[in-house]
mmCIF file with all atom_site columns, C-alpha atoms in Angstrom:
data_model
loop_
_atom_site.group_PDB
_atom_site.id
_atom_site.type_symbol
_atom_site.label_atom_id
_atom_site.label_alt_id
_atom_site.label_comp_id
_atom_site.label_asym_id
_atom_site.label_entity_id
_atom_site.label_seq_id
_atom_site.pdbx_PDB_ins_code
_atom_site.Cartn_x
_atom_site.Cartn_y
_atom_site.Cartn_z
_atom_site.occupancy
_atom_site.B_iso_or_equiv
_atom_site.pdbx_formal_charge
_atom_site.auth_seq_id
_atom_site.auth_comp_id
_atom_site.auth_asym_id
_atom_site.auth_atom_id
_atom_site.pdbx_PDB_model_num
ATOM 1   C CA . MET A 1 1   ? -0.009  0.204  0.350   1.00 47.00 ? 1292 MET A CA 1
ATOM 2   C CA . THR A 1 2   ? 1.375   2.961  -1.047  1.00 49.00 ? 1293 THR A CA 1
ATOM 3   C CA . GLY A 1 3   ? 1.974   6.084  2.049   1.00 50.00 ? 1294 GLY A CA 1
ATOM 4   C CA . SER A 1 4   ? -1.153  8.180  0.030   1.00 49.00 ? 1295 SER A CA 1
ATOM 5   C CA . ALA A 1 5   ? -3.507  5.008  0.467   1.00 50.00 ? 1296 ALA A CA 1
ATOM 6   C CA . THR A 1 6   ? -2.794  4.046  3.841   1.00 49.00 ? 1297 THR A CA 1
ATOM 7   C CA . ARG A 1 7   ? -3.329  8.220  4.806   1.00 51.00 ? 1298 ARG A CA 1
ATOM 8   C CA . ASN A 1 8   ? -6.470  7.563  2.934   1.00 52.00 ? 1299 ASN A CA 1
ATOM 9   C CA . SER A 1 9   ? -7.429  4.566  4.767   1.00 53.00 ? 1300 SER A CA 1
ATOM 10  C CA . THR A 1 10  ? -6.932  5.376  7.664   1.00 53.00 ? 1301 THR A CA 1
ATOM 11  C CA . ARG A 1 11  ? -8.411  8.718  7.698   1.00 55.00 ? 1302 ARG A CA 1
ATOM 12  C CA . ALA A 1 12  ? -11.617 6.878  5.874   1.00 55.00 ? 1303 ALA A CA 1
ATOM 13  C CA . ALA A 1 13  ? -11.281 4.698  9.166   1.00 52.00 ? 1304 ALA A CA 1
ATOM 14  C CA . ARG A 1 14  ? -11.417 7.760  11.736  1.00 52.00 ? 1305 ARG A CA 1
ATOM 15  C CA . ALA A 1 15  ? -13.866 8.996  9.272   1.00 52.00 ? 1306 ALA A CA 1
ATOM 16  C CA . GLN A 1 16  ? -16.032 5.745  10.242  1.00 53.00 ? 1307 GLN A CA 1
ATOM 17  C CA . ARG A 1 17  ? -16.135 5.311  13.888  1.00 51.00 ? 1308 ARG A CA 1
ATOM 18  C CA . ALA A 1 18  ? -16.476 8.841  14.212  1.00 47.00 ? 1309 ALA A CA 1
ATOM 19  C CA . SER A 1 19  ? -19.881 9.134  11.818  1.00 53.00 ? 1310 SER A CA 1
ATOM 20  C CA . GLY A 1 20  ? -21.991 7.136  14.152  1.00 58.00 ? 1311 GLY A CA 1
ATOM 21  C CA . SER A 1 21  ? -24.131 9.467  16.112  1.00 69.00 ? 1312 SER A CA 1
ATOM 22  C CA . ALA A 1 22  ? -21.719 11.867 16.399  1.00 83.00 ? 1313 ALA A CA 1
ATOM 23  C CA . SER A 1 23  ? -22.378 15.728 16.073  1.00 87.00 ? 1314 SER A CA 1
ATOM 24  C CA . THR A 1 24  ? -20.993 17.491 13.003  1.00 84.00 ? 1315 THR A CA 1
ATOM 25  C CA . ARG A 1 25  ? -18.205 19.851 14.867  1.00 86.00 ? 1316 ARG A CA 1
ATOM 26  C CA . GLU A 1 26  ? -17.270 16.561 16.944  1.00 88.00 ? 1317 GLU A CA 1
ATOM 27  C CA . ARG A 1 27  ? -16.887 14.341 13.220  1.00 87.00 ? 1318 ARG A CA 1
ATOM 28  C CA . LEU A 1 28  ? -15.354 17.090 11.831  1.00 85.00 ? 1319 LEU A CA 1
ATOM 29  C CA . ASP A 1 29  ? -12.306 17.099 14.813  1.00 85.00 ? 1320 ASP A CA 1
ATOM 30  C CA . ALA A 1 30  ? -12.197 13.400 13.767  1.00 83.00 ? 1321 ALA A CA 1
ATOM 31  C CA . VAL A 1 31  ? -11.237 13.157 10.028  1.00 80.00 ? 1322 VAL A CA 1
ATOM 32  C CA . GLY A 1 32  ? -9.512  17.326 10.773  1.00 85.00 ? 1323 GLY A CA 1
ATOM 33  C CA . THR A 1 33  ? -10.032 20.692 9.345   1.00 89.00 ? 1324 THR A CA 1
ATOM 34  C CA . ALA A 1 34  ? -7.737  20.457 7.102   1.00 89.00 ? 1325 ALA A CA 1
ATOM 35  C CA . ASP A 1 35  ? -8.373  17.483 5.580   1.00 89.00 ? 1326 ASP A CA 1
ATOM 36  C CA . VAL A 1 36  ? -12.353 18.963 4.927   1.00 88.00 ? 1327 VAL A CA 1
ATOM 37  C CA . ALA A 1 37  ? -10.644 22.086 3.886   1.00 91.00 ? 1328 ALA A CA 1
ATOM 38  C CA . ALA A 1 38  ? -8.465  21.405 0.435   1.00 90.00 ? 1329 ALA A CA 1
ATOM 39  C CA . THR A 1 39  ? -10.979 18.937 -0.229  1.00 89.00 ? 1330 THR A CA 1
ATOM 40  C CA . LEU A 1 40  ? -13.931 22.202 -0.605  1.00 90.00 ? 1331 LEU A CA 1
ATOM 41  C CA . GLN A 1 41  ? -10.888 24.811 -1.585  1.00 91.00 ? 1332 GLN A CA 1
ATOM 42  C CA . ALA A 1 42  ? -10.737 21.843 -4.745  1.00 89.00 ? 1333 ALA A CA 1
ATOM 43  C CA . LEU A 1 43  ? -14.365 23.395 -5.485  1.00 89.00 ? 1334 LEU A CA 1
ATOM 44  C CA . ALA A 1 44  ? -12.908 26.260 -5.552  1.00 91.00 ? 1335 ALA A CA 1
ATOM 45  C CA . THR A 1 45  ? -12.169 26.876 -9.370  1.00 93.00 ? 1336 THR A CA 1
ATOM 46  C CA . PRO A 1 46  ? -13.920 27.095 -12.135 1.00 95.00 ? 1337 PRO A CA 1
ATOM 47  C CA . SER A 1 47  ? -12.197 25.699 -14.534 1.00 96.00 ? 1338 SER A CA 1
ATOM 48  C CA . ARG A 1 48  ? -11.940 21.921 -11.662 1.00 96.00 ? 1339 ARG A CA 1
ATOM 49  C CA . LEU A 1 49  ? -15.469 22.182 -11.195 1.00 96.00 ? 1340 LEU A CA 1
ATOM 50  C CA . HIS A 1 50  ? -15.679 21.525 -14.825 1.00 97.00 ? 1341 HIS A CA 1
ATOM 51  C CA . ILE A 1 51  ? -13.963 18.414 -14.730 1.00 97.00 ? 1342 ILE A CA 1
ATOM 52  C CA . LEU A 1 52  ? -16.265 17.210 -11.705 1.00 97.00 ? 1343 LEU A CA 1
ATOM 53  C CA . ALA A 1 53  ? -19.172 17.945 -13.918 1.00 96.00 ? 1344 ALA A CA 1
ATOM 54  C CA . ARG A 1 54  ? -18.242 16.564 -17.262 1.00 97.00 ? 1345 ARG A CA 1
ATOM 55  C CA . PHE A 1 55  ? -16.735 13.598 -14.679 1.00 97.00 ? 1346 PHE A CA 1
ATOM 56  C CA . ARG A 1 56  ? -20.937 13.032 -13.148 1.00 96.00 ? 1347 ARG A CA 1
ATOM 57  C CA . GLU A 1 57  ? -21.614 12.606 -17.130 1.00 96.00 ? 1348 GLU A CA 1
ATOM 58  C CA . GLY A 1 58  ? -19.242 9.307  -16.727 1.00 97.00 ? 1349 GLY A CA 1
ATOM 59  C CA . PRO A 1 59  ? -15.468 8.321  -17.417 1.00 97.00 ? 1350 PRO A CA 1
ATOM 60  C CA . CYS A 1 60  ? -13.438 9.696  -19.797 1.00 97.00 ? 1351 CYS A CA 1
ATOM 61  C CA . ALA A 1 61  ? -9.674  10.578 -20.924 1.00 96.00 ? 1352 ALA A CA 1
ATOM 62  C CA . VAL A 1 62  ? -7.901  13.146 -20.763 1.00 96.00 ? 1353 VAL A CA 1
ATOM 63  C CA . GLY A 1 63  ? -8.271  14.426 -24.160 1.00 95.00 ? 1354 GLY A CA 1
ATOM 64  C CA . ASP A 1 64  ? -11.981 13.765 -24.326 1.00 97.00 ? 1355 ASP A CA 1
ATOM 65  C CA . LEU A 1 65  ? -11.978 16.072 -21.475 1.00 97.00 ? 1356 LEU A CA 1
ATOM 66  C CA . ALA A 1 66  ? -10.002 18.774 -22.254 1.00 97.00 ? 1357 ALA A CA 1
ATOM 67  C CA . LYS A 1 67  ? -11.529 18.962 -25.670 1.00 97.00 ? 1358 LYS A CA 1
ATOM 68  C CA . ALA A 1 68  ? -15.562 19.044 -23.496 1.00 97.00 ? 1359 ALA A CA 1
ATOM 69  C CA . VAL A 1 69  ? -14.129 21.979 -20.984 1.00 97.00 ? 1360 VAL A CA 1
ATOM 70  C CA . GLY A 1 70  ? -12.259 23.577 -23.367 1.00 97.00 ? 1361 GLY A CA 1
ATOM 71  C CA . MET A 1 71  ? -8.627  23.656 -21.505 1.00 97.00 ? 1362 MET A CA 1
ATOM 72  C CA . GLU A 1 72  ? -5.794  22.431 -23.026 1.00 97.00 ? 1363 GLU A CA 1
ATOM 73  C CA . THR A 1 73  ? -4.825  18.597 -22.513 1.00 96.00 ? 1364 THR A CA 1
ATOM 74  C CA . SER A 1 74  ? -1.475  20.147 -20.168 1.00 96.00 ? 1365 SER A CA 1
ATOM 75  C CA . ALA A 1 75  ? -3.722  22.223 -18.261 1.00 97.00 ? 1366 ALA A CA 1
ATOM 76  C CA . CYS A 1 76  ? -6.612  19.633 -17.586 1.00 96.00 ? 1367 CYS A CA 1
ATOM 77  C CA . SER A 1 77  ? -3.369  16.817 -16.926 1.00 96.00 ? 1368 SER A CA 1
ATOM 78  C CA . HIS A 1 78  ? -2.335  19.763 -13.890 1.00 96.00 ? 1369 HIS A CA 1
ATOM 79  C CA . ARG A 1 79  ? -6.165  19.545 -12.558 1.00 97.00 ? 1370 ARG A CA 1
ATOM 80  C CA . LEU A 1 80  ? -6.016  15.994 -12.529 1.00 97.00 ? 1371 LEU A CA 1
ATOM 81  C CA . ARG A 1 81  ? -3.098  15.411 -10.643 1.00 96.00 ? 1372 ARG A CA 1
ATOM 82  C CA . LEU A 1 82  ? -5.309  18.059 -7.622  1.00 95.00 ? 1373 LEU A CA 1
ATOM 83  C CA . LEU A 1 83  ? -8.533  16.285 -8.215  1.00 97.00 ? 1374 LEU A CA 1
ATOM 84  C CA . ARG A 1 84  ? -6.679  12.796 -7.658  1.00 96.00 ? 1375 ARG A CA 1
ATOM 85  C CA . ASN A 1 85  ? -4.215  13.951 -4.923  1.00 94.00 ? 1376 ASN A CA 1
ATOM 86  C CA . LEU A 1 86  ? -7.866  15.069 -2.695  1.00 93.00 ? 1377 LEU A CA 1
ATOM 87  C CA . GLY A 1 87  ? -9.377  11.562 -3.251  1.00 94.00 ? 1378 GLY A CA 1
ATOM 88  C CA . LEU A 1 88  ? -11.307 12.985 -5.787  1.00 96.00 ? 1379 LEU A CA 1
ATOM 89  C CA . VAL A 1 89  ? -10.958 11.343 -9.315  1.00 97.00 ? 1380 VAL A CA 1
ATOM 90  C CA . THR A 1 90  ? -9.239  8.319  -9.628  1.00 97.00 ? 1381 THR A CA 1
ATOM 91  C CA . GLY A 1 91  ? -7.909  6.875  -13.149 1.00 97.00 ? 1382 GLY A CA 1
ATOM 92  C CA . GLU A 1 92  ? -7.682  3.666  -14.082 1.00 96.00 ? 1383 GLU A CA 1
ATOM 93  C CA . ARG A 1 93  ? -5.185  2.713  -17.088 1.00 96.00 ? 1384 ARG A CA 1
ATOM 94  C CA . GLN A 1 94  ? -7.011  1.298  -20.445 1.00 95.00 ? 1385 GLN A CA 1
ATOM 95  C CA . GLY A 1 95  ? -4.403  0.652  -23.114 1.00 94.00 ? 1386 GLY A CA 1
ATOM 96  C CA . ARG A 1 96  ? -1.789  3.883  -23.565 1.00 93.00 ? 1387 ARG A CA 1
ATOM 97  C CA . SER A 1 97  ? -5.461  5.884  -22.129 1.00 92.00 ? 1388 SER A CA 1
ATOM 98  C CA . ILE A 1 98  ? -5.603  6.214  -18.242 1.00 94.00 ? 1389 ILE A CA 1
ATOM 99  C CA . VAL A 1 99  ? -9.376  7.000  -18.243 1.00 97.00 ? 1390 VAL A CA 1
ATOM 100 C CA . TYR A 1 100 ? -10.005 9.315  -15.137 1.00 98.00 ? 1391 TYR A CA 1
ATOM 101 C CA . SER A 1 101 ? -13.570 9.162  -13.848 1.00 98.00 ? 1392 SER A CA 1
ATOM 102 C CA . LEU A 1 102 ? -15.392 10.729 -10.247 1.00 97.00 ? 1393 LEU A CA 1
ATOM 103 C CA . TYR A 1 103 ? -13.451 8.705  -6.886  1.00 97.00 ? 1394 TYR A CA 1
ATOM 104 C CA . ASP A 1 104 ? -17.154 7.369  -5.691  1.00 96.00 ? 1395 ASP A CA 1
ATOM 105 C CA . SER A 1 105 ? -21.325 8.953  -4.756  1.00 95.00 ? 1396 SER A CA 1
ATOM 106 C CA . HIS A 1 106 ? -19.758 11.235 -2.244  1.00 94.00 ? 1397 HIS A CA 1
ATOM 107 C CA . VAL A 1 107 ? -17.570 13.049 -5.148  1.00 95.00 ? 1398 VAL A CA 1
ATOM 108 C CA . ALA A 1 108 ? -20.485 13.456 -7.411  1.00 95.00 ? 1399 ALA A CA 1
ATOM 109 C CA . GLU A 1 109 ? -23.382 14.360 -4.070  1.00 95.00 ? 1400 GLU A CA 1
ATOM 110 C CA . LEU A 1 110 ? -20.664 17.138 -2.987  1.00 93.00 ? 1401 LEU A CA 1
ATOM 111 C CA . LEU A 1 111 ? -20.923 18.905 -6.865  1.00 93.00 ? 1402 LEU A CA 1
ATOM 112 C CA . ASP A 1 112 ? -24.865 18.129 -6.702  1.00 94.00 ? 1403 ASP A CA 1
ATOM 113 C CA . GLN A 1 113 ? -25.469 19.978 -3.279  1.00 93.00 ? 1404 GLN A CA 1
ATOM 114 C CA . ALA A 1 114 ? -23.623 23.107 -4.250  1.00 93.00 ? 1405 ALA A CA 1
ATOM 115 C CA . LEU A 1 115 ? -25.277 23.195 -7.167  1.00 93.00 ? 1406 LEU A CA 1
ATOM 116 C CA . TYR A 1 116 ? -27.931 22.899 -5.304  1.00 93.00 ? 1407 TYR A CA 1
ATOM 117 C CA . HIS A 1 117 ? -27.031 25.261 -3.274  1.00 92.00 ? 1408 HIS A CA 1
ATOM 118 C CA . VAL A 1 118 ? -27.099 28.236 -5.018  1.00 93.00 ? 1409 VAL A CA 1
ATOM 119 C CA . GLU A 1 119 ? -30.113 27.270 -7.409  1.00 94.00 ? 1410 GLU A CA 1
ATOM 120 C CA . HIS A 1 120 ? -32.067 28.372 -3.882  1.00 92.00 ? 1411 HIS A CA 1
ATOM 121 C CA . LEU A 1 121 ? -29.796 30.958 -2.441  1.00 93.00 ? 1412 LEU A CA 1
ATOM 122 C CA . ARG A 1 122 ? -30.279 32.704 -6.416  1.00 94.00 ? 1413 ARG A CA 1
ATOM 123 C CA . LEU A 1 123 ? -33.917 31.962 -5.285  1.00 93.00 ? 1414 LEU A CA 1
ATOM 124 C CA . GLY A 1 124 ? -34.644 33.000 -1.987  1.00 92.00 ? 1415 GLY A CA 1
ATOM 125 C CA . VAL A 1 125 ? -35.491 29.544 -0.864  1.00 90.00 ? 1416 VAL A CA 1
ATOM 126 C CA . ARG A 1 126 ? -33.914 28.296 2.166   1.00 88.00 ? 1417 ARG A CA 1
ATOM 127 C CA . ASP A 1 127 ? -34.212 24.707 4.433   1.00 81.00 ? 1418 ASP A CA 1
ATOM 128 C CA . THR A 1 128 ? -34.009 24.937 7.559   1.00 80.00 ? 1419 THR A CA 1
ATOM 129 C CA . PRO A 1 129 ? -31.177 22.961 9.068   1.00 77.00 ? 1420 PRO A CA 1
ATOM 130 C CA . ALA A 1 130 ? -33.784 19.885 10.681  1.00 73.00 ? 1421 ALA A CA 1
ATOM 131 C CA . PRO A 1 131 ? -31.819 17.743 13.553  1.00 75.00 ? 1422 PRO A CA 1
ATOM 132 C CA . LEU A 1 132 ? -30.140 15.009 12.964  1.00 70.00 ? 1423 LEU A CA 1
ATOM 133 C CA . GLY A 1 133 ? -31.681 12.228 11.434  1.00 68.00 ? 1424 GLY A CA 1
ATOM 134 C CA . GLU A 1 134 ? -34.261 14.516 9.883   1.00 71.00 ? 1425 GLU A CA 1
ATOM 135 C CA . PRO A 1 135 ? -35.147 15.949 6.385   1.00 69.00 ? 1426 PRO A CA 1
ATOM 136 C CA . ALA A 1 136 ? -34.817 19.620 6.258   1.00 68.00 ? 1427 ALA A CA 1
ATOM 137 C CA . VAL A 1 137 ? -37.742 21.863 4.952   1.00 68.00 ? 1428 VAL A CA 1
ATOM 138 C CA . ALA A 1 138 ? -38.141 24.388 1.783   1.00 69.00 ? 1429 ALA A CA 1
ATOM 139 C CA . GLU A 1 139 ? -38.785 27.521 3.730   1.00 68.00 ? 1430 GLU A CA 1
#
């Protein structure tokens, strides 16, 4: 197991233990605020959001990705390296190419929730936070 795989596995184990009935603050402390901040920071640039949105449609190789998002291949590769290091995308070798995709459904949910939030802000709709385990209520 590589160093980053070991770190990711350790983080996942801590998060799993912490997610039982712990509050959001307790869970945040358990996984490390810096890790969560780095993940959210990865969503802070339009080019990375475009890449993640393209992967929401399905896996693709760097060349196809570059065309789909209107970027140079080298720029896509640079951003993919960052997204891969943060565990947001993964790559699988297929012949001479590497086909990239979202790491898992959590990444798709992060993107969907960010979009949902911005759409609600624009519409002036506000979800009232619900107690843990209950759905939020739109006002």
